[in-house]
C-alpha cells in the first residue's frame, strides 16, 4: 500500500522529471539559438567586410571623379583659351576685310580721278 510519503515522493519525482525534460528542451533550444547567433555573427562580419570593401571602392571612385573633374576643368580652360584666340582671329579677319574693302574703294576712286 502506498503511504502519503510515497505519494508525495512520486509527485515530487514526477515534477522533477517534468522539470528535467523541460530543462533539456530549453537546453536544446539554447543550442539552436546559439547556432543561429553564430551564423548571424558570421554573416554580420561578412557584411561588414563587404561594406568596408564598398567604402574603399567609393573612395577610389571619388578620387577618380576628382581627377577627371580636374582634367575636365583643364580641358574647359583650354577650350576657352582657344575660343578666345578664335574670337581674336575672327575680329582680326573682320578688320582685315574692312581694310581690304576700304583699299578697294580707294583704288576704284583712284582709277576715276
XYZ file of C-alpha atoms in Angstrom:
113
model
C 0.000 0.000 0.000
C 1.175 3.500 -0.867
C 1.651 5.837 2.005
C 1.229 9.574 1.930
C 5.016 9.967 1.857
C 5.243 7.651 -1.145
C 2.557 9.623 -2.936
C 4.304 12.884 -2.100
C 7.650 11.409 -3.211
C 6.117 10.200 -6.510
C 4.608 13.636 -7.081
C 7.980 15.255 -6.479
C 9.646 12.681 -8.752
C 7.101 13.457 -11.490
C 7.688 17.184 -11.093
C 11.440 16.622 -11.130
C 11.159 14.502 -14.284
C 8.997 17.159 -15.937
C 11.437 19.900 -14.898
C 14.365 17.833 -16.207
C 12.580 17.262 -19.516
C 11.761 20.977 -19.833
C 15.353 21.870 -18.944
C 16.601 19.540 -21.684
C 14.177 21.106 -24.180
C 15.314 24.588 -23.172
C 18.930 23.485 -23.427
C 18.301 22.186 -26.953
C 16.571 25.457 -27.908
C 19.506 27.362 -26.430
C 21.903 25.270 -28.539
C 19.816 26.011 -31.653
C 19.733 29.708 -30.810
C 23.486 29.702 -30.186
C 23.943 28.161 -33.633
C 21.715 30.806 -35.188
C 23.601 33.517 -33.325
C 26.916 32.128 -34.604
C 25.572 32.134 -38.170
C 24.219 35.673 -37.727
C 27.546 36.867 -36.298
C 29.451 35.315 -39.200
C 27.054 36.903 -41.687
C 27.354 40.265 -39.929
C 31.146 40.068 -40.132
C 30.914 39.181 -43.822
C 28.592 42.130 -44.427
C 30.963 44.451 -42.538
C 33.772 43.266 -44.803
C 31.645 43.981 -47.869
C 30.768 47.429 -46.510
C 34.467 48.155 -45.944
C 35.251 46.950 -49.476
C 32.443 49.108 -50.873
C 33.684 52.111 -48.887
C 37.129 51.549 -50.367
C 35.670 51.407 -53.878
C 33.617 54.551 -53.275
C 36.710 56.381 -52.036
C 38.635 55.292 -55.138
C 35.752 56.380 -57.370
C 35.612 59.740 -55.589
C 39.344 60.152 -56.205
C 38.855 59.219 -59.871
C 35.980 61.676 -60.176
C 38.170 64.364 -58.625
C 40.944 63.636 -61.130
C 38.500 63.631 -64.041
C 36.948 66.855 -62.782
C 40.393 68.475 -62.688
C 41.061 67.170 -66.191
C 37.690 68.448 -67.397
C 38.360 71.873 -65.870
C 41.743 71.905 -67.629
C 40.147 70.943 -70.937
C 37.426 73.560 -70.424
C 40.039 76.231 -69.690
C 41.975 75.203 -72.802
C 38.787 75.312 -74.857
C 38.019 78.803 -73.527
C 41.545 79.950 -74.398
C 41.256 78.502 -77.920
C 37.804 80.060 -78.270
C 39.192 83.436 -77.195
C 42.017 83.083 -79.739
C 39.489 82.206 -82.443
C 37.407 85.223 -81.465
C 40.567 87.363 -81.690
C 41.286 85.875 -85.132
C 37.668 86.464 -86.197
C 37.969 90.087 -85.072
C 41.257 90.433 -86.955
C 39.692 88.793 -90.032
C 36.754 91.221 -89.933
C 39.128 94.152 -89.522
C 41.211 92.812 -92.408
C 38.071 92.581 -94.561
C 37.123 96.137 -93.679
C 40.636 97.349 -94.586
C 40.530 95.365 -97.818
C 37.153 96.911 -98.636
C 38.464 100.413 -97.930
C 41.539 99.728 -100.052
C 39.335 98.600 -102.920
C 37.169 101.710 -102.596
C 40.284 103.915 -102.580
C 41.643 102.035 -105.594
C 38.381 102.448 -107.501
C 38.170 106.144 -106.604
C 41.831 106.479 -107.643
C 41.027 104.957 -111.054
C 38.355 107.521 -111.795
C 40.268 110.562 -110.646
